[in-house]
Coordinates of C-alpha atoms in Angstrom, one line a residue:
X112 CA 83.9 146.2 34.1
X113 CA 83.3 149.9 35.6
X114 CA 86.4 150.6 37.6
X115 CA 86.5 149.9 41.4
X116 CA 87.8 152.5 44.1
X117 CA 89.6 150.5 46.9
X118 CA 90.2 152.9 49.9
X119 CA 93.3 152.1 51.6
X120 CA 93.6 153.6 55.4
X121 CA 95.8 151.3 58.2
X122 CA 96.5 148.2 55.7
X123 CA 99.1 149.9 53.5
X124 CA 100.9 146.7 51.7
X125 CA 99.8 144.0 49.0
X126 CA 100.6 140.8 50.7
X127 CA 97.9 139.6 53.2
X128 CA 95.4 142.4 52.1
X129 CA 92.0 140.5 52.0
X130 CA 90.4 143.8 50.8
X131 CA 92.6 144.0 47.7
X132 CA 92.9 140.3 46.8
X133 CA 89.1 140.5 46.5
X134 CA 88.8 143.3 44.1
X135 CA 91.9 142.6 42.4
X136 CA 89.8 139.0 42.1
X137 CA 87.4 140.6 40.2
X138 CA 89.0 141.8 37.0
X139 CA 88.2 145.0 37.2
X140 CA 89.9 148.1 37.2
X141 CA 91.1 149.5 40.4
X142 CA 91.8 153.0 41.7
X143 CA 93.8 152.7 44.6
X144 CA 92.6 155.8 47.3
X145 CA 94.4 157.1 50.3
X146 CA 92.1 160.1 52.0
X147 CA 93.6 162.2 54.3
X148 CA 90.7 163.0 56.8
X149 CA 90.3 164.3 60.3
X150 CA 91.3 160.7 61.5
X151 CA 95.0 161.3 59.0
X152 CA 95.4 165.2 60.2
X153 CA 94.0 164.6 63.9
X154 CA 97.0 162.6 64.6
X155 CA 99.7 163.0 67.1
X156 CA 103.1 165.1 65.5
X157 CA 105.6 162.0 65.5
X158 CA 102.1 159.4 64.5
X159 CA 101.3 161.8 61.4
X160 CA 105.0 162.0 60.0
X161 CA 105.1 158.1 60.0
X162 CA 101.4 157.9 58.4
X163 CA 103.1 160.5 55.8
X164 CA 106.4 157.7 55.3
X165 CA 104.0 154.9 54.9
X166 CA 101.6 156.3 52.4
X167 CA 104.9 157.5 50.5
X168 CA 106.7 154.0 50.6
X169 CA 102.9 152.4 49.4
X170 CA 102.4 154.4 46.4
X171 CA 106.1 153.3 45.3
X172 CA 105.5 149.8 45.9
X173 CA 101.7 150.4 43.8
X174 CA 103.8 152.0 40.9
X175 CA 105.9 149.0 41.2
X176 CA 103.2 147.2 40.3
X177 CA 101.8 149.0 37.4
X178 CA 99.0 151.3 39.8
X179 CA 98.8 154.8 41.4
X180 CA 98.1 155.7 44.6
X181 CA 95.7 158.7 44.3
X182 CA 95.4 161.3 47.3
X183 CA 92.8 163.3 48.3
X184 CA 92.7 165.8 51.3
X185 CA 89.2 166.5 52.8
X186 CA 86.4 164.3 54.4
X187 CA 86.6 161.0 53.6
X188 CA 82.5 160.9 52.3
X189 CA 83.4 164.2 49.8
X190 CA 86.4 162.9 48.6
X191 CA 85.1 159.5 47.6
X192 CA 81.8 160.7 45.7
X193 CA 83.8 163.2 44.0
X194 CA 86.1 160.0 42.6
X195 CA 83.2 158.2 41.9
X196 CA 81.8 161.2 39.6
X197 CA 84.8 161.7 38.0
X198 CA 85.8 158.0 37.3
X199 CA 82.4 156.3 36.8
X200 CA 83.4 153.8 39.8
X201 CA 80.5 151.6 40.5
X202 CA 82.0 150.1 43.6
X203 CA 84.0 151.0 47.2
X204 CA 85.7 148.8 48.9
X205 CA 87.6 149.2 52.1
X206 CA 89.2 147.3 55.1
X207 CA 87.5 147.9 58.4
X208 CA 88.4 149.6 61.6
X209 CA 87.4 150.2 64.7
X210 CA 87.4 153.1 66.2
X211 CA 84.6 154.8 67.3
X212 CA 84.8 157.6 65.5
X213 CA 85.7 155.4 62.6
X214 CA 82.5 153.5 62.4
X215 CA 80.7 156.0 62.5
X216 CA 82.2 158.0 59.7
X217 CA 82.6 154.5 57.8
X218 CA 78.5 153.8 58.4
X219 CA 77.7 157.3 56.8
X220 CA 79.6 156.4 53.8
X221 CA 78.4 153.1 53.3
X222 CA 74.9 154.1 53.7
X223 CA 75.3 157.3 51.4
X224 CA 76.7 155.2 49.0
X225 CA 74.4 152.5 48.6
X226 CA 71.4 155.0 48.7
X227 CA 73.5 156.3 45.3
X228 CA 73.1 152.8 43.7
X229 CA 77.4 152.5 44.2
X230 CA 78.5 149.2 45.7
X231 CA 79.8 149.6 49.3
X232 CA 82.0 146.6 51.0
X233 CA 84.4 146.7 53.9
X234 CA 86.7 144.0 54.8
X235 CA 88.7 142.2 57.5
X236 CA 92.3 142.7 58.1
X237 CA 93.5 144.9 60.8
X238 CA 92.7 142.3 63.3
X239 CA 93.4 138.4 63.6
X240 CA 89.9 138.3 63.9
X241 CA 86.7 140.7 63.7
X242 CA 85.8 141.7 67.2
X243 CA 82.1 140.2 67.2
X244 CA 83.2 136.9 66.1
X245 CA 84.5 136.3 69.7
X246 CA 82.0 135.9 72.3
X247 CA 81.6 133.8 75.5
X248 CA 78.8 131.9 76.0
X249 CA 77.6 133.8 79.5
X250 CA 78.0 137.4 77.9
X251 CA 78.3 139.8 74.9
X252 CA 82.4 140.3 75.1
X253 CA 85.6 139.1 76.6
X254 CA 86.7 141.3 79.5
X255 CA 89.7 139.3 80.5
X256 CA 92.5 138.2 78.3
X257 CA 93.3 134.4 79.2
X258 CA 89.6 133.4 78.3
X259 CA 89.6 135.7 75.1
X260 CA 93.1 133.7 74.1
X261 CA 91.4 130.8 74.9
X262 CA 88.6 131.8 72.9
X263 CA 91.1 132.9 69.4
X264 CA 93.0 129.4 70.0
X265 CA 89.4 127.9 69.4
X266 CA 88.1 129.8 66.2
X267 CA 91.7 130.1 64.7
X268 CA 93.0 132.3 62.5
X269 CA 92.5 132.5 58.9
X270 CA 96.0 132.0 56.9
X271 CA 97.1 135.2 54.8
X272 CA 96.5 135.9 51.9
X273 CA 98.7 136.3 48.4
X274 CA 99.4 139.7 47.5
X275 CA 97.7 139.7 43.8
X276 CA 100.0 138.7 40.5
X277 CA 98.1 141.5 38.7
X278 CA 95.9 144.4 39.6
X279 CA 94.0 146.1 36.3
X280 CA 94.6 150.0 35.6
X281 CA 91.8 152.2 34.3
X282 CA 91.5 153.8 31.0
X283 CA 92.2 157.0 32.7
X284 CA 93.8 157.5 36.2
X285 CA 91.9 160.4 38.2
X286 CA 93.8 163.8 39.3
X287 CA 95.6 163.5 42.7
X288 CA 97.2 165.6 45.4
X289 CA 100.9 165.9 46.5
X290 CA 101.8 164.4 48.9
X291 CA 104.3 167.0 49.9
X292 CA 101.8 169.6 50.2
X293 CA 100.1 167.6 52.9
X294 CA 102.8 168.5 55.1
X295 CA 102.1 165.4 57.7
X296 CA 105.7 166.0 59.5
X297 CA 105.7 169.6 60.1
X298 CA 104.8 169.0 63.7
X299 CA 107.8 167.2 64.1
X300 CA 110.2 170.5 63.1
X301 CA 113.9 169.3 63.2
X302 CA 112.7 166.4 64.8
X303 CA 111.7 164.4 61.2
X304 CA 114.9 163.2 60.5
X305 CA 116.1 162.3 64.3
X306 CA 112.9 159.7 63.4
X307 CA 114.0 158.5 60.1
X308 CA 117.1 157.2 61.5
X309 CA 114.8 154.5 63.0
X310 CA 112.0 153.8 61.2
X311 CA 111.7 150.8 58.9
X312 CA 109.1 152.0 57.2
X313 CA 107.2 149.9 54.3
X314 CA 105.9 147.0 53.0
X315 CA 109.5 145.1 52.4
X316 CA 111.1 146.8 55.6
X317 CA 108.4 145.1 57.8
X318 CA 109.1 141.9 55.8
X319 CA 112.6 141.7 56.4
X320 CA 112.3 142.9 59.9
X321 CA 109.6 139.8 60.7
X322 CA 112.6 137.5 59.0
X323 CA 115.4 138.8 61.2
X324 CA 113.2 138.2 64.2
X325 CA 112.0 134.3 63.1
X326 CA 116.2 133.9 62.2
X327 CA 116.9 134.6 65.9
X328 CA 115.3 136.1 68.8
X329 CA 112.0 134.7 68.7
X330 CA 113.7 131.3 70.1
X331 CA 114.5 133.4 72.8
X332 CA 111.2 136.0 73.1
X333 CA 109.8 133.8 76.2
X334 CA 112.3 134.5 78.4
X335 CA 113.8 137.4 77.1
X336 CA 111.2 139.8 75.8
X337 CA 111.2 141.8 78.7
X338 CA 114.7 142.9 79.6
X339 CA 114.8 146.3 78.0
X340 CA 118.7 146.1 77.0
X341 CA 118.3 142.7 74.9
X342 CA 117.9 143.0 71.4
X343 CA 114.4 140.2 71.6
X344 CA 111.3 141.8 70.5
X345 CA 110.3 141.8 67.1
X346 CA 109.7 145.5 66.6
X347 CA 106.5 144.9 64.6
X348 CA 104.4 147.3 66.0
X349 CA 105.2 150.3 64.0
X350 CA 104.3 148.4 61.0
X351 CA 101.4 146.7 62.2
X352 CA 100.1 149.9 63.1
X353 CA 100.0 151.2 59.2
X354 CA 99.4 147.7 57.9
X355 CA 102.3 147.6 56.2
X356 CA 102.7 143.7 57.1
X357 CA 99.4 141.7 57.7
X358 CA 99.0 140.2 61.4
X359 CA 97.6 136.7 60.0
X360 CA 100.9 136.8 58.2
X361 CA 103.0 137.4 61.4
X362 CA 101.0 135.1 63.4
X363 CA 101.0 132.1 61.1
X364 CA 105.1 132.6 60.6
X365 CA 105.6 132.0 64.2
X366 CA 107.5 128.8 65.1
X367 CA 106.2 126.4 67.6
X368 CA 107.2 126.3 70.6
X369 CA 107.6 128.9 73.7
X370 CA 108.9 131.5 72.1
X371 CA 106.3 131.2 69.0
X372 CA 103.8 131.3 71.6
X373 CA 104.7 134.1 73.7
X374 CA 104.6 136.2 70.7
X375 CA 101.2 134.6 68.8
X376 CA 99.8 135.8 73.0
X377 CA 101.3 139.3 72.5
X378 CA 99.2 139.7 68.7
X379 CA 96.6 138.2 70.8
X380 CA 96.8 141.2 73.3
X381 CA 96.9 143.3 70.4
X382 CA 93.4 141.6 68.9
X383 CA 92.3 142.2 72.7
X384 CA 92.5 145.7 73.2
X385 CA 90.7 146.2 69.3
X386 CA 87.6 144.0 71.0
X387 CA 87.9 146.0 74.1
X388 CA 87.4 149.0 72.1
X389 CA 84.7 148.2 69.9
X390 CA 82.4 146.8 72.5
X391 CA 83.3 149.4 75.5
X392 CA 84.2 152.7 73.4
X393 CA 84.7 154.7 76.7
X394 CA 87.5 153.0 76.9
X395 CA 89.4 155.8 74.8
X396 CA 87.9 158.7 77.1
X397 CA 86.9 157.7 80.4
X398 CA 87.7 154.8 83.1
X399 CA 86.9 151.3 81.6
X400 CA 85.9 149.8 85.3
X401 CA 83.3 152.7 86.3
X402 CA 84.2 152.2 90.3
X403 CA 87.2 154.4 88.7
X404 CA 85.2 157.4 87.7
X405 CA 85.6 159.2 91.1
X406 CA 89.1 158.2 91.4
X407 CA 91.3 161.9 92.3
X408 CA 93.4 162.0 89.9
X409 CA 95.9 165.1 89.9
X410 CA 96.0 166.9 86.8
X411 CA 98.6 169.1 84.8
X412 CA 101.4 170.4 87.1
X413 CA 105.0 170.7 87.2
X414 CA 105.9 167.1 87.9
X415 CA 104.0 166.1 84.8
X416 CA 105.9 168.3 83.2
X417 CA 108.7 167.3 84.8
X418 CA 107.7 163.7 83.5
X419 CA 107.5 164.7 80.1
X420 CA 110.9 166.3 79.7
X421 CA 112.4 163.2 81.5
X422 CA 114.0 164.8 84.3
X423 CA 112.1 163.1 87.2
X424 CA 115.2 161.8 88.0
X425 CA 114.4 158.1 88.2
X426 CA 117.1 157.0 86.0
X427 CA 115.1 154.0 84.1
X428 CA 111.8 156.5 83.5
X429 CA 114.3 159.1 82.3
X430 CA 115.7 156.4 79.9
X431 CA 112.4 155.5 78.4
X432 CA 110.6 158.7 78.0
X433 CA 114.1 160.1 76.7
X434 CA 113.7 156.8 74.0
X435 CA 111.0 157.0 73.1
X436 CA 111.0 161.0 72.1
X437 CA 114.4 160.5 69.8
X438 CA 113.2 157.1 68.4
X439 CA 109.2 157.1 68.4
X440 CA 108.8 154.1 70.1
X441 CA 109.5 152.2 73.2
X442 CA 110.0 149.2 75.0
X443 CA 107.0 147.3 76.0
X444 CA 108.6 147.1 80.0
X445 CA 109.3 150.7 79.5
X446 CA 106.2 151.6 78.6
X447 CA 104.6 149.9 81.7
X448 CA 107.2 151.2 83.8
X449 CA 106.9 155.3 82.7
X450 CA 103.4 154.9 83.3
X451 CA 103.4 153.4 86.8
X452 CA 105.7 156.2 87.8
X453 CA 103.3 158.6 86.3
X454 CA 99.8 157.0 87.4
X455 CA 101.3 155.7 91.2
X456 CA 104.0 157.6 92.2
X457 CA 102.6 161.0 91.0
X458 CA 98.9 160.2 91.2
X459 CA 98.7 162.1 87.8
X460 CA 96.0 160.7 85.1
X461 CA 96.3 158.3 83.0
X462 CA 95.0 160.9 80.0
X463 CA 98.1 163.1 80.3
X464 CA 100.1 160.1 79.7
X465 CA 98.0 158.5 77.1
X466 CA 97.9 162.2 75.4
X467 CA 101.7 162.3 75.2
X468 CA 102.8 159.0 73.9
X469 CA 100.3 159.7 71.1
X470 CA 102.2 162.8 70.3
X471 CA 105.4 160.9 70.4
X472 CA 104.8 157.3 69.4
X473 CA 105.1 156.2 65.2
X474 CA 103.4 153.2 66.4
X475 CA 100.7 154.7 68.6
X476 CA 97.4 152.5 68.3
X477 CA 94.1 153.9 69.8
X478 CA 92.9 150.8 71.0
X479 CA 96.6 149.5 72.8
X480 CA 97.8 153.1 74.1
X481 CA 94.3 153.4 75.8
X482 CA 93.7 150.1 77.3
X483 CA 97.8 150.3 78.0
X484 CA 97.5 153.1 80.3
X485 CA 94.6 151.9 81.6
X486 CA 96.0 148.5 83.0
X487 CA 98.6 150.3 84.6
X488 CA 96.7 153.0 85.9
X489 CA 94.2 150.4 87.3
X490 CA 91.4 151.9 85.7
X491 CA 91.6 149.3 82.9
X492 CA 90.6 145.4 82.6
X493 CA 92.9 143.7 84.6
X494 CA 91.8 140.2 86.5

């Protein structure tokens, strides 16, 4: 019954948390981990302040629960053999991403730990499903959506998860940081609580958010979901981001019928540009469709600048950009429609655009802000 160190990174929450349910399965005693590495201090200013909210609201709802949430600062591989020396852990368990950069880190650890003799697991549950366990029978991956939908509908998705009725303490909790001192929204300046005002940030927030939308305007998300003025998105994303709700959860609450639907294919698109990633990583960096690569893109100037600060004056781009730098997010249209302005009228790359709603997005995603700009650009997977 050596204690177990479960390392939580993008599923922050209890419910829907097949990592957790596992180890909490197991009887033994848990040290709940948050690291902040390169991939927690390499963020964007308004992405980092959120990250800093969400780890904040987690460890209240693990002391609500009996637990701690212990921080560490430093790479991820230091920080997690200097836990396992001072707690006698035996085991590592975390839930898996994607990211390029990611994987790799994640493979060093997992084979530096099992070299050590300490049990290494990862787990799924950023995704409705992993991104190798969709594959057509002509190729290795999906490159089109409607065929990769196709393809989820088939396999299914596995239902949620409980969160666990007990998880076991150690004898002796380790030391841990402050999360204070981390300083995760000092990028932001006086911008932090402009941000606050419209964040819904934790595990509870996301849940009653995901009610409000089944009590109402997913009947209407079909047809409605892309007027920007109409109150008919779910507003998920933010949450989804830190996994502080589960997707499997959100996609098997979904009603029948057309509205259910158009919003189970939106999580789809979601699972899309994760398998997109993972299989073409240059898909964060460089153009996905390589007859791209010599495409003559303009670079800095003062219309991008001009773009930035929202005073291209195209009323609906001004709106957006203007949005989405008081609110941290924006409206999925919007999105498209700041980025055609940027990528077609001004002939400016898709990077300086992709770079800029990381700094200013809470619910920036590597794998959808990339393969976002993409599509619109042209550059991206688009049939």
């Amino acid at each position: 019954m050596t204690p177990l160190i479960v390392w939580f990174r993008r599923d922050l929450r209890l419910d829907d948390n097949p990592m957790l349910a596992a180890a909490a399965a197991t009887g033994r005693p848990l040290i709940p981990v948050f690291v902040a590495d390169a991939s927690v201090t390499g963020l964007g200013a308004a992405a980092r302040w959120r990250m800093g909210q969400a780890v904040e609201s987690f460890a209240q709802r693990l002391a609500g629960q009996g637990a701690r949430l212990i921080l560490r600062r430093g790479p991820a591989l230091t920080a997690l053999l200097d836990l396992v020396r001072e707690t006698g852990a035996q085991g590592v368990w975390w839930g898996r991403l994607y990211e390029p950069q990611t994987r790799d880190r994640d493979r060093l650890i997992k084979d530096t730990l099992r070299t050590l003799g300490i049990e290494a697991r990862s787990f799924a549950g950023h995704t409705l499903a992993e991104p190798w366990e969709l594959r057509p029978a002509s190729g290795q991956f999906y490159k089109v959506f409607t065929p990769f939908w196709r393809a989820l509908q088939g396999l299914g998705v596995a239902p949620p998860v409980p969160a666990p009725a007990r998880l076991t303490p150690p004898a002796e909790w380790p030391g841990s940081e402050d999360l204070a001192s981390w300083r995760l929204g000092a990028a932001m300046n006086r911008g932090a609580p402009v941000l606050a005002r419209y964040a819904e940030t934790g595990e509870v927030r996301a849940q009653d958010r995901l009610a409000r939308f089944l009590a109402g305007p997913v009947a209407r998300y079909a047809t409605e979901r892309d007027f920007p003025a109409l109150p008919a998105t779910s507003g998920l994303s933010e949450n989804l981001t830190y996994g502080e709700i589960g997707p499997r959860r959100v996609w098997h609450a979904a009603p029948q019928g057309a509205g259910g639907e158009t919003f189970r294919k939106e999580l789809a698109w979601r699972d899309f540009a994760h398998h997109l990633m993972f299989h073409t990583p240059h898909l964060l960096t460089e153009a996905w469709r390589p007859e791209w690569a010599g495409f003559p893109w303009q670079g800095e100037s003062d219309a991008t600048e001009t773009w930035r600060r929202a005073r291209t004056g195209v009323t609906l781009v001004d709106a957006g950009l203007r949005q989405m730098y008081v609110t941290g997010t924006l409206h999925n249209r919007v999105r498209m429609v700041v980025a055609s302005y940027l990528t077609k009228n001004l002939i400016s790359h898709w990077k300086i655009g992709m770079d800029w709603f990381a700094d200013c997005l809470t619910d920036w995603d590597p794998a959808s802000n990339a393969m976002g700009w993409q599509w619109v650009a042209g550059s991206g997977p688009d049939a």
